[in-house]
XYZ file of C-alpha atoms in Angstrom:
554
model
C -75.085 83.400 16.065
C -73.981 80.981 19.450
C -76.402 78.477 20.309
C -79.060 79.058 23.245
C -80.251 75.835 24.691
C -83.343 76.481 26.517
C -84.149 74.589 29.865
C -87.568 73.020 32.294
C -90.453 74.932 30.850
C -92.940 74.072 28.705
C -92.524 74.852 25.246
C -95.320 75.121 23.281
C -94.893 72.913 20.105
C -97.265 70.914 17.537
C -93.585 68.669 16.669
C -92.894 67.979 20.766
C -96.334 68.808 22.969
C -94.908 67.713 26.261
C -91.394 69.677 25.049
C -89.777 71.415 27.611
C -86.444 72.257 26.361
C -85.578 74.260 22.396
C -82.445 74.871 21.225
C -81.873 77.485 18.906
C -79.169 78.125 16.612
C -78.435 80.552 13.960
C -81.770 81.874 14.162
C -83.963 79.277 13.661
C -85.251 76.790 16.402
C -82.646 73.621 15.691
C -84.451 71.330 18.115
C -87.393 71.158 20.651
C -88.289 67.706 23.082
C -87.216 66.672 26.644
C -84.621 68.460 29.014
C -83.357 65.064 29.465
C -82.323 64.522 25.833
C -81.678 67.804 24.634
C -78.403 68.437 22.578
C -75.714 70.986 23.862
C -73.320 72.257 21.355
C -69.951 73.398 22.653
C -70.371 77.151 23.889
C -74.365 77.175 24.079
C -75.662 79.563 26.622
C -77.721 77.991 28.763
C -81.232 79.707 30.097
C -83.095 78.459 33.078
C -86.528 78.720 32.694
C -87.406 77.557 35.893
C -91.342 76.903 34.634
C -91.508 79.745 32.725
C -93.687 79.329 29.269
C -92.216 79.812 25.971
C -94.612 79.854 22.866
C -94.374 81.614 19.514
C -94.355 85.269 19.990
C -97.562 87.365 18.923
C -98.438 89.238 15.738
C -100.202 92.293 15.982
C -101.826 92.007 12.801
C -103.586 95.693 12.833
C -101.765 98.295 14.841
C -100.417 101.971 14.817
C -96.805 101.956 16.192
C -95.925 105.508 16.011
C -99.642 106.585 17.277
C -98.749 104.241 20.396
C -95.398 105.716 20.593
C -96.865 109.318 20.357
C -99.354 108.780 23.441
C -96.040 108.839 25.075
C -95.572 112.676 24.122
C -99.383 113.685 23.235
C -101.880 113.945 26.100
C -103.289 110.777 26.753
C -106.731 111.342 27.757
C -107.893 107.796 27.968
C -108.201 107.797 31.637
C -110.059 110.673 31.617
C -113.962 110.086 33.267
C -115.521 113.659 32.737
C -115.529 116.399 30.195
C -113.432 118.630 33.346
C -111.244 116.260 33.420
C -110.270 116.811 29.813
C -110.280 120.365 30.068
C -107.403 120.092 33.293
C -105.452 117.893 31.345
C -105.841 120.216 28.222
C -105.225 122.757 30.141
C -101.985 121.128 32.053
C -100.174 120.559 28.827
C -101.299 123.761 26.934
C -99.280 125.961 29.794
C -96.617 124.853 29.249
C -95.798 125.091 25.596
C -95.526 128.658 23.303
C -99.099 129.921 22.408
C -98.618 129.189 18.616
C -97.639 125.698 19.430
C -100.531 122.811 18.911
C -101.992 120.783 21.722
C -102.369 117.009 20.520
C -104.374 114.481 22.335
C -105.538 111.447 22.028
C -108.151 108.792 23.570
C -111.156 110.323 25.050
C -114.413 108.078 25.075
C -117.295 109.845 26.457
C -119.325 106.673 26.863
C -117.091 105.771 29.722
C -118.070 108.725 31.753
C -121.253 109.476 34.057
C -122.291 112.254 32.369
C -121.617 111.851 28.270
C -121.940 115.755 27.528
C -118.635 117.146 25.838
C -117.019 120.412 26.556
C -117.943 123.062 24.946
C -115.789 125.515 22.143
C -115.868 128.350 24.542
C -114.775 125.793 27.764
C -112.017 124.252 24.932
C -110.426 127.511 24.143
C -110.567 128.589 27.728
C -108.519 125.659 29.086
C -106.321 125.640 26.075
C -105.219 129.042 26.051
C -106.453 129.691 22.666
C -104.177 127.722 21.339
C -104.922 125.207 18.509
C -106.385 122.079 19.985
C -106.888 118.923 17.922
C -107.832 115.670 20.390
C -108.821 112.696 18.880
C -111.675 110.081 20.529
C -110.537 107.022 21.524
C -111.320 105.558 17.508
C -109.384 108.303 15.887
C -112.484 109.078 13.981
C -113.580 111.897 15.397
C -112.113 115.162 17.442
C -112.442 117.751 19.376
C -110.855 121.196 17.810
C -110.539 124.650 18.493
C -110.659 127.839 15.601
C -107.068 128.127 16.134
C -106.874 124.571 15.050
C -108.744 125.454 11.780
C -105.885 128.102 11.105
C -103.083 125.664 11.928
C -104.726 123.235 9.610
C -105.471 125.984 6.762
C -109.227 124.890 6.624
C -112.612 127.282 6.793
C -113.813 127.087 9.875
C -117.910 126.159 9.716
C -120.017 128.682 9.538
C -122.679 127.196 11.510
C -120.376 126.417 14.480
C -121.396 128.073 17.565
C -119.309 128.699 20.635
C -121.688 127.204 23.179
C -121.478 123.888 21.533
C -118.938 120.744 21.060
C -116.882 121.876 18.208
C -116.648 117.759 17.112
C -114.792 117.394 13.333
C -115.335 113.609 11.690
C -115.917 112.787 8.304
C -113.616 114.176 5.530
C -113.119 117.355 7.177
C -111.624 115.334 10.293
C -109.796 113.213 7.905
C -108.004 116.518 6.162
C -107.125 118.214 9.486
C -105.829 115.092 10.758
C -103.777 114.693 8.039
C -102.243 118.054 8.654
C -101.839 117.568 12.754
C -100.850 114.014 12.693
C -97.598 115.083 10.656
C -94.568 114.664 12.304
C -91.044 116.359 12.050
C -88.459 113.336 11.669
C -86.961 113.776 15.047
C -90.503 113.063 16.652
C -91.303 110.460 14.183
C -88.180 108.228 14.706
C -88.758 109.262 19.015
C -92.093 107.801 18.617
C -91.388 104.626 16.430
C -88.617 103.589 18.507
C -91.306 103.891 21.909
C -93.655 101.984 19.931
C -91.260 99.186 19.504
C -89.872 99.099 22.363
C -93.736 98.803 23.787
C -94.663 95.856 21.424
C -91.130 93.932 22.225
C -92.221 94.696 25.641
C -95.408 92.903 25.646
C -94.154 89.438 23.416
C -94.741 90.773 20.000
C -92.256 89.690 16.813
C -93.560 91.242 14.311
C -96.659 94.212 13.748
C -98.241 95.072 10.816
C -98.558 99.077 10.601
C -101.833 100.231 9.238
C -100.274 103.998 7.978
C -102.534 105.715 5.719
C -101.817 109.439 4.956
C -104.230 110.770 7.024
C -102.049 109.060 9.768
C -98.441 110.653 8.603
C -97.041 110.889 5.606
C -94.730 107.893 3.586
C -91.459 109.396 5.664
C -93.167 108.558 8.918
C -93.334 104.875 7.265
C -89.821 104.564 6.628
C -88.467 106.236 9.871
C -90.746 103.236 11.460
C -88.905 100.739 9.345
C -85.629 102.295 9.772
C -86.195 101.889 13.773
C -86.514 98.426 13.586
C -83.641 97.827 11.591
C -81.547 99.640 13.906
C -81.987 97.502 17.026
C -83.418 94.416 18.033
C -87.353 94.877 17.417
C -90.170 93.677 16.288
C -90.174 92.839 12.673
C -92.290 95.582 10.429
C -94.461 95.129 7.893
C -96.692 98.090 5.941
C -100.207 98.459 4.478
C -100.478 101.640 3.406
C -104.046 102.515 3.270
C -104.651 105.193 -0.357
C -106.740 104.532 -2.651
C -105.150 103.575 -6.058
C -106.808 102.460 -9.485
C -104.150 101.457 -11.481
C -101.383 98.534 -10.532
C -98.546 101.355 -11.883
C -99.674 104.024 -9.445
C -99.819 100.790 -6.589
C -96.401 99.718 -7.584
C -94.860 103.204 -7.681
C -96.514 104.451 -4.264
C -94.640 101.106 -2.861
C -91.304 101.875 -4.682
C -91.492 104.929 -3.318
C -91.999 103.628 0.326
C -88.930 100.679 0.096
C -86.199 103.124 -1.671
C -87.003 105.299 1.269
C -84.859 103.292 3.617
C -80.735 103.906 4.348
C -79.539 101.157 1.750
C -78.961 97.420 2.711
C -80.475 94.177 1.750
C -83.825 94.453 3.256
C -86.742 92.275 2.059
C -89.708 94.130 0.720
C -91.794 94.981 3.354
C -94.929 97.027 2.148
C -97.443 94.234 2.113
C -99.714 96.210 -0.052
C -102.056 99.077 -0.335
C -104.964 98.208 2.469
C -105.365 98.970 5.783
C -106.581 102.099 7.383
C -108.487 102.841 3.506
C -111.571 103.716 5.076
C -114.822 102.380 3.432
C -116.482 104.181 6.539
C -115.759 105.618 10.045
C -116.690 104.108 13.896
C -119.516 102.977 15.859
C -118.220 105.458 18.775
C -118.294 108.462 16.241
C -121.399 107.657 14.650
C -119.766 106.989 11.397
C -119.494 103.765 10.412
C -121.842 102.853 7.874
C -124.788 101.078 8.672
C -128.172 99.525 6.983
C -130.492 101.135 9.691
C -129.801 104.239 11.659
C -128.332 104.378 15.659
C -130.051 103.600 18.160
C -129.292 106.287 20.356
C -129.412 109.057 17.900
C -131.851 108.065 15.025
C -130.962 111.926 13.462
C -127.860 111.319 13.049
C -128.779 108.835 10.531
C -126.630 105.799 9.445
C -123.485 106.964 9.483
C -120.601 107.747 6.377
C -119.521 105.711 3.060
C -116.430 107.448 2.516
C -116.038 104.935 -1.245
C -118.198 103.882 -3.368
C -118.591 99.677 -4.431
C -117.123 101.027 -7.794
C -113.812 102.885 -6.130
C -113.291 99.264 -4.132
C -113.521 97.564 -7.511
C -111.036 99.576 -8.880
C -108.950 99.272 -6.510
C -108.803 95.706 -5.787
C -108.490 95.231 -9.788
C -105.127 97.230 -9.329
C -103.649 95.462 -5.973
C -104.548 92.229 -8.112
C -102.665 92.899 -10.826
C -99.655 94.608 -9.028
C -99.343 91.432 -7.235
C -100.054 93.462 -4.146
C -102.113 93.388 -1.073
C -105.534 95.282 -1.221
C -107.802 95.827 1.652
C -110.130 98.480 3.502
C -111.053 99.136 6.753
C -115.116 98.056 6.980
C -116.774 98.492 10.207
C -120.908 98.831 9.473
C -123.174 96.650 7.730
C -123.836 98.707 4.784
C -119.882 99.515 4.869
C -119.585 95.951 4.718
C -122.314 95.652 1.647
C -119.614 98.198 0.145
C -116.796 96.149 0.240
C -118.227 93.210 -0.512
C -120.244 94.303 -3.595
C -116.624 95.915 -4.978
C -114.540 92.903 -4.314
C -117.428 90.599 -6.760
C -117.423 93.355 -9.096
C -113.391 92.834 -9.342
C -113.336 89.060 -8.717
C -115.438 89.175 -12.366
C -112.751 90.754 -13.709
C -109.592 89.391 -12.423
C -110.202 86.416 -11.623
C -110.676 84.023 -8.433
C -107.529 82.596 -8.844
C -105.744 85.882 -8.754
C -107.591 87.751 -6.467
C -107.487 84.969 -3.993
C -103.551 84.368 -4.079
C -103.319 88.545 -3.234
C -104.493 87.449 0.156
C -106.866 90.734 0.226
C -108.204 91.795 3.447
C -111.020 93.537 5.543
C -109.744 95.353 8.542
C -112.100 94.942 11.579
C -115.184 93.389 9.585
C -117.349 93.590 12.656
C -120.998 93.917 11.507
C -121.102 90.973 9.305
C -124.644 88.751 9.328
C -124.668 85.340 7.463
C -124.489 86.488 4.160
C -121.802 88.409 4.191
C -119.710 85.807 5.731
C -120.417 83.467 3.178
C -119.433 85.913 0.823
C -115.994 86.784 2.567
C -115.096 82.937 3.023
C -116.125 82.984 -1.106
C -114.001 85.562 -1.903
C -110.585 84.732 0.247
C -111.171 87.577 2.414
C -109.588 87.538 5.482
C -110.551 88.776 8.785
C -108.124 90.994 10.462
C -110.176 91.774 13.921
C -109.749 93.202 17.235
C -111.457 90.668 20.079
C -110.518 93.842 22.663
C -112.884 95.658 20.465
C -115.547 93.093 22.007
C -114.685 93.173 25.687
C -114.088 96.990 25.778
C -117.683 98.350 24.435
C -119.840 95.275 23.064
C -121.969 93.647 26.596
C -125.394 94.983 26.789
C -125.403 98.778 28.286
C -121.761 99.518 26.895
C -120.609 101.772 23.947
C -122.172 98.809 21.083
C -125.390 98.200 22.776
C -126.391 101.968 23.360
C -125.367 102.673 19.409
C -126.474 99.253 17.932
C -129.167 97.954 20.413
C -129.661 94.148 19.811
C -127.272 94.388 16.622
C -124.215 94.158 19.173
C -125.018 90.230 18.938
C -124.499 90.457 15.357
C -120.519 91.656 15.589
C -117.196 90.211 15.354
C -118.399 86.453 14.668
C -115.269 85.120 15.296
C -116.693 81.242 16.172
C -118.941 81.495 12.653
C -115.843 82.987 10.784
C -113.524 79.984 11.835
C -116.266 77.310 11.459
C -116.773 78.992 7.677
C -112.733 79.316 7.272
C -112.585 82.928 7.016
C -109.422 83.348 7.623
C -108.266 85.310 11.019
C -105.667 87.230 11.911
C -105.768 89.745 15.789
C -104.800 92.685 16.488
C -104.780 95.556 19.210
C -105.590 98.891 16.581
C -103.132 100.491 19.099
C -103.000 102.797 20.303
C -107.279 102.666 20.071
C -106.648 99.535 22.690
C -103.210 98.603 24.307
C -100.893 95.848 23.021
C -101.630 93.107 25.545
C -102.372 90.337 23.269
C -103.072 87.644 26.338
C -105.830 90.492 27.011
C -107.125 89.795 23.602
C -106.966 86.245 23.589
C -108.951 86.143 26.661
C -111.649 89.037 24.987
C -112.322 86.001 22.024
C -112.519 83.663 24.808
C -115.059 85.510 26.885
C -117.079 87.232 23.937
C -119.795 88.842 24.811
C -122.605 86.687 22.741
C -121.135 82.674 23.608
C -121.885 81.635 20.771
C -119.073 83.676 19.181
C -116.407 82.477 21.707
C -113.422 80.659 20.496
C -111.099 78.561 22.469
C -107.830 79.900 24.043
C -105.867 77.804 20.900
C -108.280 79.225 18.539
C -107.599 82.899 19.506
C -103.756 82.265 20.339
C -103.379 80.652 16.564
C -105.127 83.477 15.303
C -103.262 86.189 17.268
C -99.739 84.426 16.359
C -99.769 81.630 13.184
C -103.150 83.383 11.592
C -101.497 86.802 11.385
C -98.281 85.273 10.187
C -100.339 83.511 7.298
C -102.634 86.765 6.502
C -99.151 88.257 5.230
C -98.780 88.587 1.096
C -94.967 87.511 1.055
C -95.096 86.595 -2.750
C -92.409 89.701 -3.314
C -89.770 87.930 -0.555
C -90.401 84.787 -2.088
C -93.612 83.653 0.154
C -93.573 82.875 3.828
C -91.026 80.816 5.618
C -91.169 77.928 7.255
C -92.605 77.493 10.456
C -93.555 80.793 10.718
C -95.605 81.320 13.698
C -94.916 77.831 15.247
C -91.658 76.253 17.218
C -90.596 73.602 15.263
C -87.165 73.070 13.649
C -85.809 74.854 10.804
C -89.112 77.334 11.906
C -87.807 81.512 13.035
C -87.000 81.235 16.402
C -89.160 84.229 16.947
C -90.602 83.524 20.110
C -91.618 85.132 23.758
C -90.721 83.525 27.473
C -93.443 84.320 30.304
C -94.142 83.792 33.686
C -97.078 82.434 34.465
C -99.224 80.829 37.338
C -100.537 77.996 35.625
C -101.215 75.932 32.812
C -104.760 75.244 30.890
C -106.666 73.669 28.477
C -109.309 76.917 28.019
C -112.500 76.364 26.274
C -115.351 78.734 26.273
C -118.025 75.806 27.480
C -118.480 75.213 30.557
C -119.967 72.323 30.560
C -117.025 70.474 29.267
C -113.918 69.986 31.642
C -111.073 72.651 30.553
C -108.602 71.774 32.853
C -106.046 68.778 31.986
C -102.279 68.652 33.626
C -101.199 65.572 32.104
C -99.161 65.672 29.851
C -100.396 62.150 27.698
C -103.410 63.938 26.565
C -100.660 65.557 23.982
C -102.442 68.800 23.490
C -100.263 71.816 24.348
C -101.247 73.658 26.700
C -101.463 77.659 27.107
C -101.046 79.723 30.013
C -104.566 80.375 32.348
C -105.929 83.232 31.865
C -108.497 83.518 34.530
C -105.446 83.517 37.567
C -105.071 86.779 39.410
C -101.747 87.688 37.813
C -101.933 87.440 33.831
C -99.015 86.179 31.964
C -95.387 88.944 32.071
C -93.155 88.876 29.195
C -89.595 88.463 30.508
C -87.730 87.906 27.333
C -88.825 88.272 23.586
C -86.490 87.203 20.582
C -86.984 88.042 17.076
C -84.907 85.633 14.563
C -82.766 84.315 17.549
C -81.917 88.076 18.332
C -83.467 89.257 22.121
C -85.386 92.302 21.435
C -86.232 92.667 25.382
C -85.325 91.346 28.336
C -86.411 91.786 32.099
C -83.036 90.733 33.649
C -85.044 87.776 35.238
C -83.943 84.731 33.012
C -80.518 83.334 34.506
C-alpha cells in the first residue's frame, strides 16, 4: 500500500501524547509525533486534518450485524410510543406484501410508552391482515405473534391463548419460533450483512464481534456475514457462536464447519469460540432473566427463566477448554449469574486454572453481579463483555430497571468495582437492541446511573477499543498482534478520524478539575462529550484500507 502521512490533529497515542501527525504505511502505523518532524516518503498522500481527532477505532465487542442490517428491511418499531402506533405500522407494512408472506418487526419497548398495555390478538390480526406476525421487543426476548405465525413456524398454538389478550411468546417456545422466522434466504442475508457493515464503518468501528446463535440464523447467515467483509473494505469480523456443546470434538467440528464455509482464500480463523448469545437466561424487559427474588412490578410472574443448568455450563466450558476455544454465555440475573458462576468452578476443578484462564472465557452482559460474584469472576478470568447504553437507556430510578428491579438497579453493571477488581472489560452496543454509537456508550459509563459505578472517559474508551481487542481468543491465528487497539508503530493502523468541538480530560467527579488544554500534562486527551454536537466519523480505516469516508478530509 502508498504511504498516508497524516497532518495538525491530535492523535491519540500512549508512544507520542501531544502527537499530531501518523504516518502509515503498509498497513501498520510507521510513525506518530509532531507535524513539524514528521517523515514524508516519496508519493505519500497527504490528509489535512485541520483539528480533526484521530484515535484507535472502536470494537463492538457484543453486537448483531445482520439483525442491525435487517431493521433496515423489517419494521422498526422502536420509535413507536403506543400500542396504536404498532398496530399502523403493522398494519402499513402488512398491505403491502402477499397474505402468506410474514410480517417481521423488531424493537418495541412498552415501558417507553404512557400507557404500557399491549395490543391485543384480535387488534394484531386485524391490523396485520391475518397474516403471520412475529415482532420482537426491543431485547429480542420476547414477541408479539399471531396464529398464522404458529403455522408459519409449524408449532401448536396454546391452548389457553385467548383472543382478547397479548398473544406474548418468550421462553423456549419464543426461542423455537424465532429460530424459524429469523432465517434468512441468502440474498437477504448477504443484503443485510453488507447494511450492517456499512452502519458500523459508518460510526468508527474496525472490527465487531457477532454474537450468532441459531436461534438468530443459521451457520450460512455466519459465513455470508464473513464473506461481506471480505469483499469490501469493512469492519473486521469475528464469531461466537452461541450452542451449547459438551464435547471439544463436537466444538471443533461446529467451528470447522463455520470457517470451510467461506469462498476459499487465506483467511485467518475467525470463530472465536462457542459463547455468546448461549443463553443461561432471558431479559429484565421480558421478565426472564433469572433472578434470586421475584420482580418488583409483577411478583406472579415469579423470578424469571434458567434456560441451563450449573451442570450444562460445566460441560460446556470443560469442552471450549479443551478445544482450545472460546466459551461463554449470556448471564443477565442474579441467580443466572449464580448459574454461570457455579458451572465455570465446577469446570475450573476439572481443567484446570491455567487452562481455563488462557481460553479467555466470557460472560455476555453480566449485569446483576453483587460482591461475591465479582470476586468470583476476577478469580476465574472471566471477562466482562457489557453494554454501558444498557445503563443510560432503562437503569435511573422510574425507568425500565427500577420498575422491574426496585432498589436492585444500584446493584447492575459495576463497571468502576469490575475495573478496580481487574475483571476484565470489553463494550458493546447488542445492536440492533441499542444503536452503534460507541461515543454514546462511552459517555453512558461516564454518566452511570449509581456514581459510584462511573468510569472515566479513558476508562470506558480503553474498554470500548483496547479491552475488546484483548477479550479476543486469537491463540488459533497465532495470538493478538501488536498494538492492537492503540496507535503506535508497527501497531494496525486501524483507526477512525472525527470532528469534534473540543478536547477533554473527562472524569466522573466533579469535584476534581476535568478540563486540561495543555499539552505538558502528557495525558491524551479524548474528545468532550458534554458539547452540543457529539463527535462525526468522517473517515474510518481498517488495516490502512478506508472502509468509509464522508468526502470531508482533503
Amino acid at each position: 500500500m502508498p504511504s498516508t502521512l497524516y497532518l495538525n490533529g491530535p492523535i491519540y497515542s500512549s508512544a507520542s501524547p501531544a502527537a499530531d501527525a501518523m504516518l502509515v504505511t503498509d498497513g501498520l502505523v510507521e510513525w506518530v509525533g509532531d507535524s513539524r518532524s514528521a517523515p514524508r516518503p516519496a508519493g505519500a498522500s497527504i490528509v489535512d486534518l485541520d483539528g480533526r481527532f484521530v484515535g484507535p477505532g472502536f470494537v463492538d465487542s457484543h453486537t448483531h450485524v445482520i439483525g442491525l442490517g435487517r431493521t433496515r428491511v423489517e419494521v422498526d418499531l422502536r420509535h413507536v410510543r403506543s400500542a396504536g402506533e404498532l398496530l399502523d405500522a403493522l398494519a402499513a407494512r402488512a398491505a403491502g406484501l402477499p397474505e402468506t408472506e410474514l410480517v417481521r418487526a423488531c424493537g418495541w419497548d412498552e415501558t417507553l410508552w404512557a400507557d404500557p398495555a399491549l395490543p391485543t390478538l384480535a387488534q394484531l390480526e386485524r391490523a396485520a391482515g391475518g397474516r403471520a406476525v412475529y415482532a420482537a421487543r426491543v431485547d429480542s426476548h420476547s414477541a408479539l405473534v399471531t396464529r398464522a405465525a404458529y403455522a408459519y413456524a409449524q408449532m401448536q398454538v396454546p391452548l389457553d391463548a385467548e383472543p382478547d389478550e397479548p398473544w406474548l411468546i418468550d421462553g423456549q417456545a419464543r426461542t423455537d419460533m424465532a429460530a424459524v422466522v429469523n432465517a434468512l434466504s441468502s440474498r437477504e442475508a448477504a443484503e443485510a450483512a453488507r447494511l450492517g457493515l456499512d452502519e458500523f464503518a459508518r460510526t468508527g468501528h474496525v472490527a465487531v464481534v457477532e454474537n450468532a446463535a441459531p436461534h438468530l440464523g443459521g451457520v450460512s447467515d455466519v459465513v455470508t456475514l464473513k464473506q461481506a467483509s471480505l469483499d469490501a473494505a469493512s469492519p473486521e469480523v469475528f464469531v461466537l457462536w452461541g450452542e451449547l456443546v459438551d464435547t471439544a470434538e463436537a466444538a471443533l467440528a461446529r467451528v470447522a464447519e463455520m470457517e470451510g464455509g467461506l469462498d476459499g482464500g487465506d483467511v485467518d480463523p475467525w470463530v472465536l469460540g462457542l459463547a455468546g448469545d448461549l443463553n443461561v437466561d432471558g431479559s429484565i424487559g421480558s421478565r426472564t432473566a433469572a433472578l434470586r427474588q421475584p420482580y418488583d412490578d409483577d411478583p406472579a410472574s415469579g423470578t424469571g427463566i434458567a434456560y441451563l443448568s450449573p451442570e450444562q455450563v460445566r460441560d460446556h466450558f470443560v469442552a471450549t477448554t479443551n478445544a482450545r476455544l472460546q466459551g461463554g454465555f449470556h448471564v443477565i440475573g442474579d441467580r443466572g449469574m449464580d448459574i454461570a458462576l457455579d458451572g465455570a468452578q465446577a469446570a475450573v476443578e476439572i481443567v484446570g486454572a491455567r487452562a481455563f484462564a488462557a481460553r479467555g472465557h466470557r460472560l455476555e452482559h453480566a449485569e446483576m453481579t453483587d460482591d461475591d460474584a465479582l470476586a468470583r469472576m476476577r478469580d476465574l478470568a472471566l471477562t466482562s463483555s457489557s453494554q454501558p447504553g444498557f445503563d443510560a437507556a432503562w437503569g435511573r430510578e422510574g425507568e425500565l430497571y427500577g420498575v422491574r428491579l426496585g432498589h436492585r438497579r444500584l446493584g447492575m453493571n459495576r463497571f468502576a468495582t469490575m475495573a478496580r477488581l481487574g475483571v476484565p472489560l470489553a463494550f458493546g452496543s447488542d445492536a440492533p437492541v441499542l444503536l452503534p454509537d460507541p461515543w454514546w456508550q462511552v459517555a453512558a459509563a461516564m454518566n452511570h446511573s449509581n456514581p459510584a459505578e462511573s468510569l472515566t472517559a479513558r476508562g470506558a474508551f480503553t474498554a470500548h477499543t483496547r479491552g475488546a481487542w484483548r477479550a479476543l481468543n486469537r491463540h488459533r491465528s497465532g495470538g493478538p498482534r501488536h498494538g492492537e487497539g492503540q496507535l503506535i508503530p508497527g501497531a494496525p493502523a486501524s483507526f477512525a478520524v472525527w470532528e469534534i468541538e473540543e478536547l477533554a480530560i473527562q472524569i466522573p467527579d466533579p469535584t476534581i478539575s476535568a478540563w486540561s488544554t495543555d499539552p505538558r500534562a502528557r495525558v491524551p486527551m479524548l474528545p468532550a462529550l458534554d458539547t452540543e454536537v457529539p463527535p462525526r466519523a468522517v473517515r474510518t480505516v481498517v488495516n490502512g484500507d478506508v472502509a468509509f469516508d464522508s468526502g470531508d478530509l482533503a
